[in-house]
Amino acid sequence: MDPISMAPIVQAQRDFFSTGKTRELAFRRRQLEVLRDAVRGNASRIVRALKEDMGKPAFEAHVAEVSQVTSGIEYTLKSLKSWAGPHRVHTPAYLFLASSRIDPEPVGVALVIGPWNYPMDLVIEPLTGAIAAGNCAVLKPSEVAPATSEVVCSMVRETFDPGFVVAVEGGVKETQALLAEKFDYIFYTGGTVVGRLVMQKAAEQLTPVTLELGGKSPCIVEPDIDLAVTARRITWGKYFNAGQTCIAPDYLLVNSSVKGELLEAIERCKTDFYGDDPKSSPDFTRIVSDKHFERVSALMADGDIVFGGQTDAAERYIAPTLIDNVLPEHKAMQEEIFGPVLPVLTYTYLQEAIDFVRERPKPLSLYAFTRDRDKQARVLAETTSGGACINDTMVHYSNPRLPFGGIGTSGFGRYHGRWSFDTFSNMKAVVNRSFHFDIYLRYPPYKNAQKLAQRLLRYVT
Ligand code: NAD
């Protein structure tokens, strides 16, 4: 079969970008409004597609995809003028008769590659930043959620000039063909293995990248908690989207003195949320593909199942599951779970939990439940993670005033709100000087100039 060429698509974007249209703030605003209206107008199609791809409940689809995207756009519209600058900064006295400023300018043509777990949100949120910053963009939604990919691609086709924003449907072959082209920015969300490939391809062209990857986000629980609220927030974070969330609490590190009560409370919450038979609950999502169903099912082999463990391959159903007595060497602790399985490990002193986290790759998120402010501060100061919540799970993602992203193997780069705008901008540093007062000291020959310059700099920086 002939290799696919994405060159014409990218060339059309380059041509559009060179018209200079996207640099106009009014154009960007209009396109953001059009995008917001398109998402709202297509909301029921999107919700249906998400149901088809993974049985996502309508409420979760509305909250985590439709509203997440539209509220992000609204926030961007409100703030765009101030983000777009120019931003004046102080000029040191030795540069007298000058002004200094930062002029954010678009980078050009951006490529956004998305995963399947929030297949609309995770391409449209980066797109919001790309448009706000004045870029053209090529989107590549995940083929693992084919119905949503189809809806996103047709929504984009109906909404934008393809020279400005275009969405490419397809799988690995199409993504690789896109990566063979030269882009000005690549924004990738997905697993670590493909993240490495993306970065290798980007390195060939020296293209800057953001990698939004995954990992194992720990959830530490101390005894000084509100037990009912803690259990509810952990149960919600773990089983929302059937655990297929990059920032889901991956495993519990619980103080042994509260473990028994906490596990009972989580089981009660699970029943309150999904009833006695979660399989028949309209609020519990399915696993996205057979491959992922097999993978997550295999993670339940070790430890003692406290509740759950049932599977149905035909429906790709895995029950909300909690496994006690899990050891670090068990399979569930060797890879990101990305499914509705919660392993539990126990500690006696908080330091053990902190050390456990520190000995492992830096997670995308970290959760700690404790009322004690010193302990809260200790956990935050002694561990590193992309983001964190104290006494909750996952909610930091929803605040557009907070930067979102990973560290180490959970990725790098930040987005959401202002950080999306900055990501897709070239922060051009500009000094504007007058022709007056051209101090001769800086020009060769430097004889006798060094001492004088040092003395001057001491006083005028
Ligand atoms: P995926 O399989 O859908 O892949 C992501 C994208 O990579 C797709 O568009 C796909 O076409 C492309 N791709 C796959 N294989 C490729 C290859 N060999 N060459 C080029 N492109 C290829 O998604 P996934 O990787 O299974 O996503 C799940 C992972 O994403 C989890 O690890 C999760 O934690 C992570 N994730 C991170 C975030 C975040 O914001 N940090 C959000 C969601 C998911």
Short mmCIF file of C-alpha atoms in Angstrom, two decimals, residues 2-310:
data_model
loop_
_atom_site.label_atom_id
_atom_site.label_comp_id
_atom_site.label_asym_id
_atom_site.label_seq_id
_atom_site.Cartn_x
_atom_site.Cartn_y
_atom_site.Cartn_z
CA ASP A 2 1.23 3.49 -0.83
CA PRO A 3 2.43 5.52 2.13
CA ILE A 4 0.00 8.29 3.06
CA SER A 5 1.16 11.87 2.57
CA MET A 6 -0.12 14.59 4.85
CA ALA A 7 1.94 17.20 3.03
CA PRO A 8 -1.01 18.86 1.21
CA ILE A 9 -2.93 19.23 4.49
CA VAL A 10 0.00 20.86 6.23
CA GLN A 11 0.79 23.05 3.21
CA ALA A 12 -2.79 24.35 3.19
CA GLN A 13 -2.33 25.33 6.84
CA ARG A 14 0.98 27.04 6.14
CA ASP A 15 -0.69 29.01 3.35
CA PHE A 16 -3.55 30.02 5.64
CA PHE A 17 -1.15 31.01 8.40
CA SER A 18 0.87 33.19 6.04
CA THR A 19 -2.21 35.27 5.23
CA GLY A 20 -1.77 36.75 8.73
CA LYS A 21 -5.49 36.34 9.49
CA THR A 22 -4.92 34.28 12.63
CA ARG A 23 -2.81 37.06 14.15
CA GLU A 24 -5.86 39.31 14.44
CA LEU A 25 -7.38 39.14 17.90
CA ALA A 26 -10.89 39.66 16.51
CA PHE A 27 -10.45 36.63 14.24
CA ARG A 28 -9.29 34.44 17.14
CA ARG A 29 -12.21 35.56 19.30
CA ARG A 30 -14.68 34.82 16.54
CA GLN A 31 -13.22 31.36 15.95
CA LEU A 32 -13.32 30.55 19.68
CA GLU A 33 -17.00 31.57 19.75
CA VAL A 34 -17.66 29.42 16.70
CA LEU A 35 -15.88 26.49 18.37
CA ARG A 36 -17.88 26.93 21.60
CA ASP A 37 -21.14 27.04 19.64
CA ALA A 38 -20.14 23.99 17.59
CA VAL A 39 -19.43 21.96 20.74
CA ARG A 40 -22.73 23.08 22.29
CA GLY A 41 -24.61 22.41 19.07
CA ASN A 42 -23.08 18.94 18.72
CA ALA A 43 -23.37 18.06 22.42
CA SER A 44 -25.97 15.35 21.97
CA ARG A 45 -24.03 13.76 19.07
CA ILE A 46 -20.88 13.81 21.20
CA VAL A 47 -22.67 12.29 24.19
CA ARG A 48 -24.14 9.53 21.97
CA ALA A 49 -20.75 8.77 20.45
CA LEU A 50 -19.13 8.51 23.88
CA LYS A 51 -21.88 6.13 24.93
CA GLU A 52 -21.22 4.01 21.83
CA ASP A 53 -17.44 3.96 22.30
CA MET A 54 -17.30 3.12 26.00
CA GLY A 55 -20.76 3.34 27.54
CA LYS A 56 -19.89 6.69 29.10
CA PRO A 57 -22.86 7.98 31.17
CA ALA A 58 -24.41 11.15 29.72
CA PHE A 59 -23.70 13.08 32.92
CA GLU A 60 -19.99 12.26 32.86
CA ALA A 61 -19.85 13.10 29.15
CA HIS A 62 -21.46 16.48 29.79
CA VAL A 63 -19.33 17.34 32.80
CA ALA A 64 -15.94 16.05 31.73
CA GLU A 65 -16.08 16.72 28.01
CA VAL A 66 -18.76 19.19 26.86
CA SER A 67 -18.79 21.59 29.84
CA GLN A 68 -15.08 21.20 30.47
CA VAL A 69 -14.42 22.40 26.92
CA THR A 70 -17.05 25.16 26.74
CA SER A 71 -16.17 26.65 30.13
CA GLY A 72 -12.49 26.62 29.11
CA ILE A 73 -13.40 28.53 25.94
CA GLU A 74 -15.49 31.07 27.91
CA TYR A 75 -12.61 31.66 30.31
CA THR A 76 -10.22 32.08 27.37
CA LEU A 77 -12.54 34.57 25.68
CA LYS A 78 -12.68 36.64 28.86
CA SER A 79 -8.93 36.64 29.34
CA LEU A 80 -7.57 36.66 25.80
CA LYS A 81 -6.93 40.38 25.56
CA SER A 82 -4.79 40.47 28.67
CA TRP A 83 -2.86 37.30 27.74
CA ALA A 84 -2.19 38.52 24.21
CA GLY A 85 -0.17 41.46 25.49
CA PRO A 86 2.15 43.11 24.71
CA HIS A 87 3.43 42.79 28.28
CA ARG A 88 5.67 45.63 29.39
CA VAL A 89 8.51 44.70 31.74
CA HIS A 90 11.05 46.72 33.69
CA THR A 91 14.10 47.92 31.77
CA PRO A 92 17.41 48.04 33.69
CA ALA A 93 18.92 51.50 34.02
CA TYR A 94 22.00 50.62 31.94
CA LEU A 95 19.64 50.34 28.95
CA PHE A 96 18.37 53.88 29.46
CA LEU A 97 16.10 55.44 26.94
CA ALA A 98 14.64 52.04 26.10
CA SER A 99 11.50 50.07 26.77
CA SER A 100 11.20 46.31 27.16
CA ARG A 101 8.23 44.14 26.43
CA ILE A 102 7.12 40.61 25.65
CA ASP A 103 5.12 40.19 22.44
CA PRO A 104 3.42 36.77 22.40
CA GLU A 105 3.13 35.64 18.80
CA PRO A 106 1.68 32.45 17.30
CA VAL A 107 4.13 29.63 16.59
CA GLY A 108 2.44 28.68 13.29
CA VAL A 109 0.93 25.27 12.61
CA ALA A 110 0.29 22.97 15.57
CA LEU A 111 -0.36 19.23 15.61
CA VAL A 112 -2.62 17.93 18.40
CA ILE A 113 -2.68 14.15 18.94
CA GLY A 114 -5.32 12.89 21.37
CA PRO A 115 -6.06 9.69 23.34
CA TRP A 116 -9.31 7.75 23.64
CA ASN A 117 -10.32 8.21 27.28
CA TYR A 118 -11.73 11.75 26.98
CA PRO A 119 -11.55 11.72 23.21
CA MET A 120 -13.29 15.05 22.55
CA ASP A 121 -12.00 17.11 25.46
CA LEU A 122 -8.38 16.10 25.00
CA VAL A 123 -8.18 17.39 21.44
CA ILE A 124 -10.52 20.39 21.76
CA GLU A 125 -8.95 21.82 24.95
CA PRO A 126 -5.48 22.02 23.38
CA LEU A 127 -7.16 23.41 20.23
CA THR A 128 -8.64 26.23 22.35
CA GLY A 129 -5.12 27.27 23.33
CA ALA A 130 -3.81 26.91 19.78
CA ILE A 131 -6.57 29.15 18.37
CA ALA A 132 -6.31 31.68 21.21
CA ALA A 133 -2.59 32.05 20.53
CA GLY A 134 -3.27 32.62 16.81
CA ASN A 135 -2.23 29.32 15.26
CA CYS A 136 -3.54 26.94 12.64
CA ALA A 137 -4.02 23.38 13.88
CA VAL A 138 -4.24 19.79 12.70
CA LEU A 139 -6.11 17.47 15.09
CA LYS A 140 -5.71 13.73 15.27
CA PRO A 141 -8.36 12.21 17.57
CA SER A 142 -7.85 8.64 18.78
CA GLU A 143 -9.02 5.78 16.58
CA VAL A 144 -9.60 3.71 19.74
CA ALA A 145 -12.80 5.77 20.29
CA PRO A 146 -13.99 5.62 16.65
CA ALA A 147 -17.50 7.03 17.07
CA THR A 148 -16.24 10.11 18.92
CA SER A 149 -13.37 10.53 16.46
CA GLU A 150 -15.92 10.55 13.63
CA VAL A 151 -18.10 13.17 15.37
CA VAL A 152 -15.11 15.40 16.23
CA CYS A 153 -13.81 15.21 12.65
CA SER A 154 -17.19 16.02 11.13
CA MET A 155 -17.80 18.85 13.65
CA VAL A 156 -14.43 20.37 12.73
CA ARG A 157 -15.15 19.95 8.99
CA GLU A 158 -18.51 21.70 9.37
CA THR A 159 -17.05 24.50 11.50
CA PHE A 160 -13.68 25.59 10.14
CA ASP A 161 -11.86 26.38 6.96
CA PRO A 162 -9.57 23.30 6.61
CA GLY A 163 -6.62 25.61 6.10
CA PHE A 164 -7.23 26.93 9.61
CA VAL A 165 -8.29 23.84 11.58
CA VAL A 166 -8.52 20.34 10.18
CA ALA A 167 -9.09 16.98 11.88
CA VAL A 168 -7.62 13.80 10.45
CA GLU A 169 -9.41 10.53 11.12
CA GLY A 170 -7.31 7.39 11.30
CA GLY A 171 -4.91 5.33 13.36
CA VAL A 172 -1.23 4.70 13.79
CA LYS A 173 -0.47 4.98 10.05
CA GLU A 174 -2.13 8.38 9.79
CA THR A 175 -0.46 9.62 12.99
CA GLN A 176 2.93 8.51 11.70
CA ALA A 177 2.29 10.21 8.35
CA LEU A 178 1.48 13.42 10.23
CA LEU A 179 4.59 13.09 12.36
CA ALA A 180 6.67 12.86 9.18
CA GLU A 181 5.70 16.47 8.41
CA LYS A 182 7.24 19.58 9.89
CA PHE A 183 5.02 21.29 12.47
CA ASP A 184 5.77 24.27 14.66
CA TYR A 185 4.40 22.60 17.78
CA ILE A 186 3.29 19.07 18.69
CA PHE A 187 0.89 18.57 21.56
CA TYR A 188 0.56 14.87 22.41
CA THR A 189 -1.67 13.25 25.03
CA GLY A 190 -1.46 9.49 25.53
CA GLY A 191 0.73 6.71 26.81
CA THR A 192 4.45 6.90 27.56
CA VAL A 193 5.56 4.43 24.84
CA VAL A 194 4.00 6.44 22.01
CA GLY A 195 5.07 9.66 23.76
CA ARG A 196 8.69 8.58 23.27
CA LEU A 197 8.06 7.92 19.56
CA VAL A 198 6.44 11.33 19.17
CA MET A 199 9.40 13.00 20.82
CA GLN A 200 11.86 11.13 18.59
CA LYS A 201 10.02 12.29 15.48
CA ALA A 202 9.82 15.83 16.84
CA ALA A 203 13.56 15.80 17.57
CA GLU A 204 14.31 15.16 13.89
CA GLN A 205 12.77 18.53 13.05
CA LEU A 206 13.60 20.19 16.39
CA THR A 207 9.89 20.75 16.93
CA PRO A 208 8.90 21.71 20.49
CA VAL A 209 6.51 19.28 22.17
CA THR A 210 4.18 18.97 25.09
CA LEU A 211 3.77 15.41 26.31
CA GLU A 212 0.71 14.80 28.48
CA LEU A 213 1.36 11.23 29.65
CA GLY A 214 0.13 8.96 32.40
CA GLY A 215 1.48 7.00 35.36
CA LYS A 216 0.48 5.82 38.77
CA SER A 217 -1.10 8.61 40.84
CA PRO A 218 -0.97 7.68 44.54
CA CYS A 219 -3.66 8.42 47.10
CA ILE A 220 -2.38 8.69 50.67
CA VAL A 221 -4.90 8.42 53.53
CA GLU A 222 -4.08 9.36 57.12
CA PRO A 223 -6.41 8.54 60.05
CA ASP A 224 -7.44 12.17 60.82
CA ILE A 225 -10.08 12.44 58.11
CA ASP A 226 -13.79 12.77 57.60
CA LEU A 227 -14.23 9.10 56.73
CA ALA A 228 -17.48 9.37 54.76
CA VAL A 229 -16.32 12.29 52.61
CA THR A 230 -12.91 10.71 51.99
CA ALA A 231 -14.49 7.43 50.91
CA ARG A 232 -16.92 9.21 48.58
CA ARG A 233 -14.22 11.30 46.92
CA ILE A 234 -11.90 8.32 46.42
CA THR A 235 -14.69 6.09 45.09
CA TRP A 236 -15.80 8.82 42.70
CA GLY A 237 -12.26 9.53 41.43
CA LYS A 238 -11.44 5.87 40.92
CA TYR A 239 -14.60 4.68 39.20
CA PHE A 240 -15.48 7.81 37.18
CA ASN A 241 -15.14 6.74 33.51
CA ALA A 242 -14.39 3.26 34.94
CA GLY A 243 -10.99 4.43 36.09
CA GLN A 244 -9.92 5.33 32.56
CA THR A 245 -8.68 8.75 33.62
CA CYS A 246 -5.03 9.79 33.56
CA ILE A 247 -5.40 11.45 36.98
CA ALA A 248 -7.55 8.75 38.63
CA PRO A 249 -6.17 7.68 42.00
CA ASP A 250 -4.19 4.66 40.81
CA TYR A 251 -3.57 3.01 44.19
CA LEU A 252 -4.30 3.64 47.87
CA LEU A 253 -1.59 4.06 50.48
CA VAL A 254 -3.60 3.92 53.68
CA ASN A 255 -2.55 4.19 57.31
CA SER A 256 -3.14 0.75 58.85
CA SER A 257 -5.15 2.19 61.75
CA VAL A 258 -7.93 3.44 59.42
CA LYS A 259 -7.75 0.84 56.67
CA GLY A 260 -10.58 -1.46 57.81
CA GLU A 261 -13.07 1.41 58.24
CA LEU A 262 -12.01 3.09 55.00
CA LEU A 263 -12.37 -0.03 52.85
CA GLU A 264 -15.83 -0.68 54.30
CA ALA A 265 -16.82 2.93 53.62
CA ILE A 266 -15.54 2.74 50.02
CA GLU A 267 -17.55 -0.45 49.48
CA ARG A 268 -20.69 1.27 50.82
CA CYS A 269 -20.08 4.22 48.45
CA LYS A 270 -19.61 1.86 45.53
CA THR A 271 -23.01 0.33 46.28
CA ASP A 272 -24.61 3.76 46.80
CA PHE A 273 -23.23 4.94 43.44
CA TYR A 274 -23.79 1.86 41.27
CA GLY A 275 -26.23 -0.36 43.19
CA ASP A 276 -25.80 -4.05 44.02
CA ASP A 277 -25.17 -4.88 40.38
CA PRO A 278 -22.91 -2.20 38.81
CA LYS A 279 -23.21 -3.98 35.47
CA SER A 280 -26.80 -2.83 35.20
CA SER A 281 -26.06 0.70 36.40
CA PRO A 282 -26.48 3.40 33.72
CA ASP A 283 -23.74 5.34 35.49
CA PHE A 284 -20.84 2.92 35.09
CA THR A 285 -18.63 3.03 31.98
CA ARG A 286 -17.26 0.08 29.97
CA ILE A 287 -13.63 -0.60 29.05
CA VAL A 288 -12.87 0.98 25.69
CA SER A 289 -11.47 -2.03 23.77
CA ASP A 290 -10.85 -5.78 24.00
CA LYS A 291 -7.12 -5.12 24.30
CA HIS A 292 -7.59 -2.88 27.32
CA PHE A 293 -10.19 -5.27 28.78
CA GLU A 294 -7.61 -8.11 28.70
CA ARG A 295 -4.90 -5.88 30.12
CA VAL A 296 -6.95 -4.55 33.08
CA SER A 297 -8.46 -8.01 33.83
CA ALA A 298 -4.93 -9.41 34.20
CA LEU A 299 -4.13 -6.84 36.90
CA MET A 300 -6.55 -8.50 39.34
CA ALA A 301 -4.48 -11.71 39.66
CA ASP A 302 -2.67 -10.90 42.93
CA GLY A 303 -3.81 -9.81 46.39
CA ASP A 304 -7.20 -10.35 48.04
CA ILE A 305 -10.28 -9.01 46.28
CA VAL A 306 -12.45 -7.15 48.82
CA PHE A 307 -15.22 -6.38 46.32
CA GLY A 308 -15.68 -6.64 42.56
CA GLY A 309 -13.51 -8.84 40.37
CA GLN A 310 -16.37 -9.85 38.03
#
